[in-house]
Short mmCIF file of C-alpha atoms and ligand atoms in Angstrom, two decimals:
data_model
loop_
_atom_site.label_atom_id
_atom_site.label_comp_id
_atom_site.label_asym_id
_atom_site.label_seq_id
_atom_site.Cartn_x
_atom_site.Cartn_y
_atom_site.Cartn_z
CA UNK I 1 49.82 62.89 -77.56
CA UNK I 2 49.06 66.44 -76.38
CA UNK I 3 51.61 69.21 -76.49
CA UNK I 4 51.16 72.13 -74.14
CA UNK I 5 52.97 75.47 -74.19
CA UNK I 6 52.47 75.83 -70.47
CA UNK I 7 54.72 73.42 -68.57
CA UNK I 8 54.25 72.39 -64.96
CA UNK I 9 56.93 73.16 -62.36
CA UNK I 10 58.21 70.33 -60.22
CA UNK I 11 59.96 70.85 -56.91
CA UNK I 12 61.42 68.01 -54.86
CA UNK I 13 60.71 68.49 -51.14
CA UNK I 14 63.77 66.69 -49.84
CA UNK I 15 63.17 64.89 -46.55
CA UNK I 16 65.98 62.65 -45.39
CA UNK I 17 64.42 59.17 -45.73
CA UNK I 18 61.00 60.24 -46.98
CA UNK I 19 57.91 62.12 -45.85
CA UNK I 20 56.15 59.21 -44.18
CA UNK I 21 56.87 59.39 -40.47
CA UNK I 22 57.91 55.71 -40.47
CA UNK I 23 60.03 56.05 -43.64
CA UNK I 24 63.29 55.72 -41.73
CA UNK I 25 62.21 52.23 -40.55
CA UNK I 26 61.35 51.02 -44.05
CA UNK I 27 63.59 48.07 -44.97
CA UNK I 28 65.17 49.86 -47.99
CA UNK I 29 65.80 53.14 -46.13
CA UNK I 30 69.57 53.84 -46.04
CA UNK I 31 69.53 55.25 -42.48
CA UNK I 32 73.30 54.81 -42.19
CA UNK I 33 73.55 57.76 -44.62
CA UNK I 34 71.33 60.14 -42.62
CA UNK I 35 74.27 62.45 -41.83
CA UNK I 36 76.18 61.71 -45.01
CA UNK I 37 76.40 64.52 -47.59
CA UNK I 38 76.89 62.05 -50.48
CA UNK I 39 73.38 60.66 -49.90
CA UNK I 40 71.77 64.10 -50.38
CA UNK I 41 74.09 64.92 -53.27
CA UNK I 42 73.01 61.79 -55.18
CA UNK I 43 69.30 62.53 -54.63
CA UNK I 44 69.64 66.11 -55.83
CA UNK I 45 71.71 65.09 -58.85
CA UNK I 46 68.94 62.64 -59.78
CA UNK I 47 66.37 65.44 -59.53
CA UNK I 48 68.59 67.59 -61.76
CA UNK I 49 69.03 64.83 -64.35
CA UNK I 50 65.22 64.60 -64.44
CA UNK I 51 65.11 68.41 -65.13
CA UNK I 52 63.14 69.24 -61.99
CA UNK I 53 62.90 72.99 -61.27
CA UNK I 54 64.18 72.94 -57.72
CA UNK I 55 64.71 71.15 -54.46
CA UNK I 56 63.45 72.43 -51.13
CA UNK I 57 64.61 71.95 -47.55
CA UNK I 58 62.20 72.61 -44.68
CA UNK I 59 63.35 73.55 -41.19
CA UNK I 60 62.32 73.63 -37.57
CA UNK I 61 64.71 74.97 -34.96
CA UNK I 62 63.79 72.68 -32.11
CA UNK I 63 63.45 69.08 -31.10
CA UNK I 64 62.88 67.35 -27.78
CA UNK I 65 64.45 64.47 -25.96
CA UNK I 66 61.02 62.75 -26.06
CA UNK I 67 60.33 63.15 -29.78
CA UNK I 68 63.81 62.09 -30.96
CA UNK I 69 63.19 58.73 -29.34
CA UNK I 70 61.04 57.75 -32.35
CA UNK I 71 62.69 59.94 -34.95
CA UNK I 72 61.94 63.59 -35.66
CA UNK I 73 65.21 65.15 -36.69
CA UNK I 74 66.00 67.53 -39.57
CA UNK I 75 69.67 66.64 -40.01
CA UNK I 76 71.23 69.79 -41.53
CA UNK I 77 70.67 73.55 -41.38
CA UNK I 78 69.15 74.29 -44.84
CA UNK I 79 71.35 77.10 -46.18
CA UNK I 80 74.49 75.20 -45.14
CA UNK I 81 73.42 72.04 -46.97
CA UNK I 82 72.27 74.09 -49.99
CA UNK I 83 75.66 75.82 -50.19
CA UNK I 84 77.35 72.42 -50.38
CA UNK I 85 74.83 71.22 -52.98
CA UNK I 86 75.39 74.40 -55.02
CA UNK I 87 78.92 73.36 -55.91
CA UNK I 88 78.04 69.83 -57.04
CA UNK I 89 75.04 70.79 -59.23
CA UNK I 90 74.65 73.22 -62.14
CA UNK I 91 71.02 73.89 -62.96
CA UNK I 92 68.58 72.88 -60.27
CA UNK I 93 67.12 75.58 -57.99
CA UNK I 94 67.96 75.46 -54.27
CA UNK I 95 65.23 76.61 -51.88
CA UNK I 96 65.85 76.77 -48.13
CA UNK I 97 63.68 77.63 -45.13
CA UNK I 98 64.59 80.42 -42.72
CA UNK I 99 62.29 81.86 -40.06
CA UNK I 100 61.60 85.58 -39.75
CA UNK I 101 60.70 85.13 -36.07
CA UNK I 102 64.13 84.02 -34.85
CA UNK I 103 66.61 85.79 -37.14
CA UNK I 104 67.71 89.30 -38.16
CA UNK I 105 67.17 90.54 -41.74
CA UNK I 106 70.80 91.60 -42.27
CA UNK I 107 72.12 88.08 -41.61
CA UNK I 108 69.45 86.39 -43.69
CA UNK I 109 69.73 88.75 -46.68
CA UNK I 110 73.49 88.27 -46.67
CA UNK I 111 73.18 84.47 -46.44
CA UNK I 112 70.83 84.26 -49.44
CA UNK I 113 72.96 86.62 -51.53
CA UNK I 114 75.94 84.40 -50.79
CA UNK I 115 73.98 81.27 -51.79
CA UNK I 116 72.86 83.03 -54.97
CA UNK I 117 76.48 83.76 -55.88
CA UNK I 118 77.70 80.26 -54.96
CA UNK I 119 74.98 78.67 -57.11
CA UNK I 120 75.12 81.16 -60.02
CA UNK I 121 71.56 82.37 -59.48
CA UNK I 122 69.70 79.37 -58.10
CA UNK I 123 68.77 80.51 -54.57
CA UNK I 124 65.24 80.56 -53.15
CA UNK I 125 64.03 81.42 -49.63
CA UNK I 126 61.03 79.68 -48.08
CA UNK I 127 59.90 82.35 -45.64
CA UNK I 128 58.32 81.00 -42.46
CA UNK I 129 57.18 82.62 -39.24
CA UNK I 130 57.54 79.33 -37.20
CA UNK I 131 54.65 78.08 -35.11
CA UNK I 132 55.60 76.19 -31.97
CA UNK I 133 56.44 77.07 -28.37
CA UNK I 134 59.31 74.57 -28.47
CA UNK I 135 61.09 76.74 -31.08
CA UNK I 136 60.40 79.95 -29.16
CA UNK I 137 62.03 78.33 -26.10
CA UNK I 138 65.34 78.13 -27.99
CA UNK I 139 65.26 81.88 -28.65
CA UNK I 140 64.76 83.56 -25.27
CA UNK I 141 60.96 83.19 -25.18
CA UNK I 142 58.49 80.92 -23.37
CA UNK I 143 55.74 80.97 -25.94
CA UNK I 144 55.53 81.48 -29.69
CA UNK I 145 54.53 85.11 -30.39
CA UNK I 146 50.93 85.61 -31.56
CA UNK I 147 50.16 84.70 -35.16
CA UNK I 148 49.29 88.27 -36.25
CA UNK I 149 52.40 89.69 -34.56
CA UNK I 150 54.63 87.11 -36.29
CA UNK I 151 53.26 88.12 -39.68
CA UNK I 152 53.70 91.83 -38.83
CA UNK I 153 57.36 91.18 -38.04
CA UNK I 154 57.69 89.03 -41.18
CA UNK I 155 56.39 91.90 -43.31
CA UNK I 156 58.94 94.36 -41.94
CA UNK I 157 61.64 91.66 -42.16
CA UNK I 158 60.93 91.32 -45.88
CA UNK I 159 60.83 95.08 -46.49
CA UNK I 160 64.26 95.41 -44.88
CA UNK I 161 65.69 92.38 -46.73
CA UNK I 162 64.49 93.73 -50.07
CA UNK I 163 66.02 97.15 -49.37
CA UNK I 164 69.28 95.40 -48.47
CA UNK I 165 69.33 93.32 -51.66
CA UNK I 166 68.62 96.51 -53.62
CA UNK I 167 71.26 98.50 -51.73
CA UNK I 168 73.84 97.66 -54.41
CA UNK I 169 72.80 98.77 -57.90
CA UNK I 170 73.61 96.27 -60.66
CA UNK I 171 76.60 98.18 -62.01
CA UNK I 172 77.99 99.41 -58.69
CA UNK I 173 81.08 97.18 -58.79
CA UNK I 174 83.80 98.83 -60.94
CA UNK I 175 87.03 96.93 -60.11
CA UNK I 176 89.20 99.43 -62.02
CA UNK I 177 92.79 98.58 -61.15
CA UNK I 178 94.17 101.70 -62.84
CA UNK I 179 91.97 104.24 -61.08
CA UNK I 180 91.87 102.21 -57.89
CA UNK I 181 88.06 102.46 -57.77
CA UNK I 182 86.55 99.27 -56.38
CA UNK I 183 82.88 100.31 -56.36
CA UNK I 184 80.89 103.39 -57.35
CA UNK I 185 79.79 104.68 -53.94
CA UNK I 186 76.91 106.66 -55.50
CA UNK I 187 75.40 103.30 -56.45
CA UNK I 188 75.75 101.67 -53.03
CA UNK I 189 72.99 102.90 -50.71
CA UNK I 190 72.52 103.10 -46.99
CA UNK I 191 68.93 102.08 -46.34
CA UNK I 192 68.51 103.79 -42.93
CA UNK I 193 65.51 101.69 -41.98
CA UNK I 194 63.82 102.46 -38.67
CA UNK I 195 60.70 100.44 -37.97
CA UNK I 196 58.76 98.72 -35.22
CA UNK I 197 61.01 95.64 -35.11
CA UNK I 198 64.25 96.56 -36.87
CA UNK I 199 66.73 99.40 -37.12
CA UNK I 200 69.15 98.74 -39.99
CA UNK I 201 71.54 101.20 -41.63
CA UNK I 202 72.88 99.10 -44.53
CA UNK I 203 74.14 98.75 -47.20
CA UNK I 204 74.55 94.99 -47.39
CA UNK I 205 78.20 93.91 -47.33
CA UNK I 206 77.85 91.82 -50.48
CA UNK I 207 77.08 93.17 -53.94
CA UNK I 208 74.02 92.48 -56.05
CA UNK I 209 73.80 88.71 -56.71
CA UNK I 210 72.98 87.00 -60.04
CA UNK I 211 69.20 86.92 -59.42
CA UNK I 212 69.32 90.26 -57.50
CA UNK I 213 67.02 88.68 -54.92
CA UNK I 214 66.44 85.01 -54.13
CA UNK I 215 63.11 83.66 -55.35
CA UNK I 216 60.70 84.35 -52.47
CA UNK I 217 58.67 81.30 -51.52
CA UNK I 218 55.99 81.12 -48.85
CA UNK I 219 53.52 78.59 -47.48
CA UNK I 220 51.14 80.37 -45.11
CA UNK I 221 47.50 79.64 -45.82
CA UNK I 222 45.70 81.59 -43.07
CA UNK I 223 44.27 85.04 -43.87
CA UNK I 224 47.51 86.69 -42.68
CA UNK I 225 49.52 84.08 -44.58
CA UNK I 226 47.63 84.62 -47.83
CA UNK I 227 47.96 88.40 -47.57
CA UNK I 228 51.69 88.08 -46.94
CA UNK I 229 52.01 85.72 -49.93
CA UNK I 230 50.01 88.05 -52.18
CA UNK I 231 52.41 90.88 -51.28
CA UNK I 232 55.79 89.11 -51.47
CA UNK I 233 55.71 85.48 -52.66
CA UNK I 234 56.82 84.43 -56.12
CA UNK I 235 56.13 80.75 -55.44
CA UNK I 236 53.65 79.34 -52.94
CA UNK I 237 53.75 75.90 -51.37
CA UNK I 238 50.42 74.74 -50.04
CA UNK I 239 48.78 71.70 -48.45
CA UNK I 240 45.38 70.95 -50.05
CA UNK I 241 43.37 67.78 -49.47
CA UNK I 242 40.98 67.95 -52.42
CA UNK I 243 40.96 69.27 -55.99
CA UNK I 244 38.05 71.60 -55.10
CA UNK I 245 39.95 73.13 -52.16
CA UNK I 246 43.13 73.47 -54.22
CA UNK I 247 41.25 75.23 -57.03
CA UNK I 248 39.51 77.59 -54.60
CA UNK I 249 42.85 78.43 -52.94
CA UNK I 250 44.49 78.97 -56.36
CA UNK I 251 41.77 81.37 -57.48
CA UNK I 252 41.68 83.31 -54.20
CA UNK I 253 45.44 83.81 -54.03
CA UNK I 254 45.74 84.82 -57.70
CA UNK I 255 42.88 87.32 -57.19
CA UNK I 256 44.61 88.81 -54.15
CA UNK I 257 47.89 89.06 -56.03
CA UNK I 258 46.07 90.99 -58.77
CA UNK I 259 44.39 93.23 -56.20
CA UNK I 260 47.85 94.05 -54.83
CA UNK I 261 48.87 95.30 -58.29
CA UNK I 262 51.03 92.30 -59.12
CA UNK I 263 50.89 90.00 -62.16
CA UNK I 264 49.28 86.65 -61.10
CA UNK I 265 51.46 84.77 -63.63
CA UNK I 266 54.46 85.89 -61.59
CA UNK I 267 53.27 83.87 -58.58
CA UNK I 268 53.48 80.09 -59.01
CA UNK I 269 51.25 77.91 -56.84
CA UNK I 270 52.55 74.43 -56.00
CA UNK I 271 50.37 72.11 -53.89
CA UNK I 272 52.18 69.28 -52.12
CA UNK I 273 51.67 65.74 -53.39
CA UNK I 274 52.85 62.73 -51.37
CA UNK I 275 52.94 59.72 -53.62
CA UNK I 276 53.39 56.05 -52.87
CA UNK I 277 54.22 54.59 -56.27
CA UNK I 278 54.25 51.00 -57.47
CA UNK I 279 54.43 49.46 -60.92
CA UNK I 280 51.40 47.32 -60.02
CA UNK I 281 48.44 47.86 -57.65
CA UNK I 282 49.61 44.92 -55.49
CA UNK I 283 53.02 46.51 -55.04
CA UNK I 284 51.45 49.79 -53.92
CA UNK I 285 49.17 48.10 -51.40
CA UNK I 286 52.11 46.17 -49.97
CA UNK I 287 54.22 49.33 -49.49
CA UNK I 288 51.33 51.22 -47.92
CA UNK I 289 50.51 48.48 -45.41
CA UNK I 290 54.19 47.96 -44.56
CA UNK I 291 54.49 51.68 -43.72
CA UNK I 292 51.36 51.54 -41.56
CA UNK I 293 52.72 48.54 -39.66
CA UNK I 294 55.86 50.52 -38.87
CA UNK I 295 54.01 53.50 -37.39
CA UNK I 296 54.35 54.29 -33.71
CA UNK I 297 51.13 55.95 -32.54
CA UNK I 298 52.71 57.50 -29.43
CA UNK I 299 55.06 59.31 -31.77
CA UNK I 300 52.25 60.25 -34.17
CA UNK I 301 50.25 61.75 -31.31
CA UNK I 302 53.26 63.72 -30.12
CA UNK I 303 53.84 65.06 -33.64
CA UNK I 304 50.19 66.04 -34.06
CA UNK I 305 50.09 67.71 -30.63
CA UNK I 306 53.17 69.76 -31.45
CA UNK I 307 51.82 70.71 -34.88
CA UNK I 308 48.45 71.95 -33.65
CA UNK I 309 49.64 73.28 -30.28
CA UNK I 310 47.23 71.14 -28.18
CA UNK I 311 48.31 68.17 -26.07
CA UNK I 312 46.57 65.06 -27.42
CA UNK I 313 49.02 62.51 -26.03
CA UNK I 314 46.44 60.92 -23.73
CA UNK I 315 43.53 61.04 -26.21
CA UNK I 316 41.80 57.77 -27.14
CA UNK I 317 42.79 56.39 -30.54
CA UNK I 318 39.48 54.72 -31.36
CA UNK I 319 37.43 57.86 -30.71
CA UNK I 320 37.01 60.97 -32.90
CA UNK I 321 39.52 63.84 -32.72
CA UNK I 322 38.80 65.66 -29.40
CA UNK I 323 37.33 69.16 -29.49
CA UNK I 324 40.06 71.74 -30.22
CA UNK I 325 40.17 75.49 -29.51
CA UNK I 326 38.32 77.61 -32.09
CA UNK I 327 40.56 78.57 -34.97
CA UNK I 328 40.75 82.28 -33.96
CA UNK I 329 42.44 81.21 -30.69
CA UNK I 330 45.12 79.05 -32.32
CA UNK I 331 48.45 80.86 -32.39
CA UNK I 332 50.55 78.11 -34.05
CA UNK I 333 50.14 76.84 -37.64
CA UNK I 334 46.53 78.08 -37.99
CA UNK I 335 45.61 76.92 -41.46
CA UNK I 336 47.15 73.44 -41.06
CA UNK I 337 45.15 72.91 -37.87
CA UNK I 338 42.00 73.94 -39.75
CA UNK I 339 42.81 71.48 -42.55
CA UNK I 340 43.31 68.63 -40.05
CA UNK I 341 40.01 69.33 -38.25
CA UNK I 342 38.15 69.52 -41.58
CA UNK I 343 39.71 66.27 -42.81
CA UNK I 344 38.72 64.40 -39.61
CA UNK I 345 35.15 65.72 -39.79
CA UNK I 346 34.64 65.31 -43.55
CA UNK I 347 35.72 61.67 -43.51
CA UNK I 348 34.35 60.91 -40.04
CA UNK I 349 37.73 59.53 -38.92
CA UNK I 350 38.76 58.11 -35.57
CA UNK I 351 41.92 59.60 -34.14
CA UNK I 352 43.87 56.51 -35.23
CA UNK I 353 42.55 56.74 -38.80
CA UNK I 354 43.41 60.44 -38.83
CA UNK I 355 46.97 59.72 -37.68
CA UNK I 356 47.34 57.16 -40.49
CA UNK I 357 46.09 59.74 -43.01
CA UNK I 358 48.53 62.36 -41.69
CA UNK I 359 51.53 60.02 -41.43
CA UNK I 360 52.35 60.14 -45.15
CA UNK I 361 52.60 63.91 -45.48
CA UNK I 362 51.35 65.79 -42.40
CA UNK I 363 48.19 66.97 -44.17
CA UNK I 364 49.42 67.15 -47.75
CA UNK I 365 47.52 65.23 -50.42
CA UNK I 366 48.60 61.61 -50.54
CA UNK I 367 48.25 59.68 -53.82
CA UNK I 368 48.77 55.97 -53.83
CA UNK I 369 49.01 54.30 -57.21
CA UNK I 370 50.72 53.38 -60.43
CA UNK I 371 52.79 55.96 -62.37
CA UNK I 372 49.87 56.47 -64.80
CA UNK I 373 47.47 57.21 -61.96
CA UNK I 374 49.87 59.74 -60.42
CA UNK I 375 50.45 61.42 -63.81
CA UNK I 376 46.66 61.54 -64.44
CA UNK I 377 46.07 63.37 -61.13
CA UNK I 378 48.87 65.86 -61.69
CA UNK I 379 47.63 66.52 -65.21
CA UNK I 380 44.05 67.05 -64.00
CA UNK I 381 45.00 69.53 -61.25
CA UNK I 382 47.41 71.35 -63.57
CA UNK I 383 45.07 71.70 -66.56
CA UNK I 384 41.99 72.57 -64.52
CA UNK I 385 43.12 75.61 -62.58
CA UNK I 386 44.35 74.14 -59.28
CA UNK I 387 48.15 74.30 -59.71
CA UNK I 388 51.09 75.75 -61.65
CA UNK I 389 53.14 72.78 -60.58
CA UNK I 390 53.72 70.51 -57.62
CA UNK I 391 55.81 70.08 -54.55
CA UNK I 392 56.74 66.40 -54.78
CA UNK I 393 57.00 64.75 -51.37
CA UNK I 394 57.76 61.03 -51.79
CA UNK I 395 56.56 59.08 -48.74
CA UNK I 396 59.72 57.00 -48.94
CA UNK I 397 62.70 58.39 -50.83
CA UNK I 398 63.81 54.96 -51.76
CA UNK I 399 62.22 53.58 -53.98
CA UNK I 400 59.35 56.14 -54.44
CA UNK I 401 61.57 58.95 -55.66
CA UNK I 402 63.33 56.61 -58.11
CA UNK I 403 59.98 55.50 -59.47
CA UNK I 404 58.81 59.11 -59.77
CA UNK I 405 61.91 59.98 -61.78
CA UNK I 406 61.97 56.79 -63.84
CA UNK I 407 58.26 56.44 -64.61
CA UNK I 408 56.14 59.49 -63.69
CA UNK I 409 58.33 62.27 -65.13
CA UNK I 410 58.75 60.53 -68.52
CA UNK I 411 54.97 60.03 -68.62
CA UNK I 412 54.44 63.78 -67.98
CA UNK I 413 57.04 64.58 -70.65
CA UNK I 414 55.29 62.25 -73.13
CA UNK I 415 52.06 64.17 -72.48
CA UNK I 416 53.87 67.48 -73.18
CA UNK I 417 53.34 68.68 -69.61
CA UNK I 418 56.93 68.85 -68.35
CA UNK I 419 60.20 70.09 -69.87
CA UNK I 420 62.65 67.62 -71.43
CA UNK I 421 65.59 70.05 -71.18
CA UNK I 422 66.34 73.08 -69.03
CA UNK I 423 65.75 76.25 -71.05
CA UNK I 424 67.47 78.55 -68.54
CA UNK I 425 70.14 78.57 -65.88
CA UNK I 426 68.68 80.36 -62.86
CA UNK I 427 65.81 79.44 -60.54
CA UNK I 428 63.93 82.53 -61.79
CA UNK I 429 64.33 81.28 -65.36
CA UNK I 430 63.07 77.78 -64.50
CA UNK I 431 59.95 79.23 -62.86
CA UNK I 432 59.47 81.94 -65.51
CA UNK I 433 59.92 84.73 -62.95
CA UNK I 434 61.18 88.20 -63.84
CA UNK I 435 64.03 89.92 -62.00
CA UNK I 436 62.33 92.56 -59.79
CA UNK I 437 63.12 96.27 -60.31
CA UNK I 438 65.70 97.76 -57.96
CA UNK I 439 63.96 100.43 -55.84
CA UNK I 440 67.13 102.57 -55.63
CA UNK I 441 67.93 102.56 -59.38
CA UNK I 442 65.44 105.32 -60.21
CA UNK I 443 66.62 107.62 -57.42
C1 FMN V 501 55.19 72.66 -48.23
C2 FMN V 501 55.23 73.39 -46.94
C3 FMN V 501 56.43 73.52 -46.30
C4 FMN V 501 56.51 74.15 -45.06
N1 FMN V 501 57.71 74.23 -44.45
C5 FMN V 501 57.78 74.72 -43.20
C6 FMN V 501 59.00 74.71 -42.49
O1 FMN V 501 60.02 74.28 -43.00
N2 FMN V 501 59.01 75.17 -41.21
C7 FMN V 501 57.88 75.66 -40.60
O2 FMN V 501 57.94 76.06 -39.44
N3 FMN V 501 56.71 75.71 -41.27
C8 FMN V 501 56.63 75.23 -42.53
N4 FMN V 501 55.44 75.23 -43.19
C9 FMN V 501 54.27 75.84 -42.53
C10 FMN V 501 53.92 77.19 -43.10
O3 FMN V 501 55.00 78.07 -43.09
C11 FMN V 501 52.73 77.81 -42.36
O4 FMN V 501 53.04 78.16 -41.04
C12 FMN V 501 51.57 76.84 -42.31
O5 FMN V 501 51.22 76.48 -43.63
C13 FMN V 501 50.38 77.47 -41.61
O6 FMN V 501 50.01 78.65 -42.25
P1 FMN V 501 49.72 79.95 -41.44
O7 FMN V 501 51.04 80.34 -40.82
O8 FMN V 501 49.27 80.95 -42.46
O9 FMN V 501 48.71 79.60 -40.44
C14 FMN V 501 55.34 74.65 -44.44
C15 FMN V 501 54.12 74.53 -45.11
C16 FMN V 501 54.05 73.90 -46.35
C17 FMN V 501 52.73 73.81 -47.05
#
């Protein structure tokens, strides 16, 4: 048995019934609990008992009457669900998605400080810029703003949020009943930000939270996305189809982080892994083919069209993926579109085969196998420079997540690759991330 000092980080990407687009139709899927808090509470408690670092909720602020016909709903607003989960858990980190394109920094900074207090230091923010026209149409716009403009706004959004979190120095709250001094006003700062997108006076109306700032998570993979991550992110989610691509991405991002004067160890890279797990090969094959049988290709085409911003709903399934606009012209999720085109070309897939490949995790790496096989892959990526940990995306929550907890995690623990007990209390402590310096403290 090997024992490693460096432990991998494991995040559960919580998707209601699972990440496979047909997961909600799977016979064991408890769809009656889709809007039931207890269902999510039990899943997250299981992840905590297994000592996972964190759970993560994605978000998209739109749907359509067409796409809901076959199932495409994110049931709860992430920070609301995370606040409820905060009070029924003690250790596990709570990461939620909020878009910088359709919010204001003051509201978002305040929301994450509140979550950080409610959870005693376990809040994380997955920063997204959104990528579809359908979302823009819910926020006074017809089309999603250009990719570069979204990242420009995101950058200023983050600068303002960070100033707001820093606007209360650590020891600003006095609470002296005798003197009647509530807070030391010299240690509570107006930020007086005036920029291209935002004009914010500050200070924030909540004091400095246990982690000072939520852990900043990001998942952009385009050039703009990588630069943004290298400047701000402390954890990076990424979709990578092969070990070679994952390793190249890992090296490039860590190099950029270093170039930006930051410590690469303070940025954790977590590729997504979508397992289908079975105790025997036969079991795995049965689950995989059952899920394929349950797919609805009209729905899959609609999902793909929305994701890549090109209407493919009348494309022929037994032909290759039609020609798409060159990557420079794509204004939606650039890097994901690139990944999908590359996958179709590399494996010479028909559109139908591509849709089957994407169904399990929308372009994340799918592993189908026994617990040993899954553990072997995770170990290989982790020990050979492609990952600091993984974003676990079970294709069906039930029973894949149970099997991951019951069989894969103990196997990783036996190999000395994953913690057997929590060694800290906050999300920063689980990920080995320092508390950032407060920019106003030295003034
Ligand atoms: C694990 C993971 C989770 C993501 N979650 C969301 C999400 O909740 N909402 C969203 O709009 N985009 C989400 N994205 C998309 C990214 O934010 C990003 O737009 C995408 O990877 C394309 O990168 P780019 O913006 O640099 O082109 C996610 C990506 C990954 C890898």
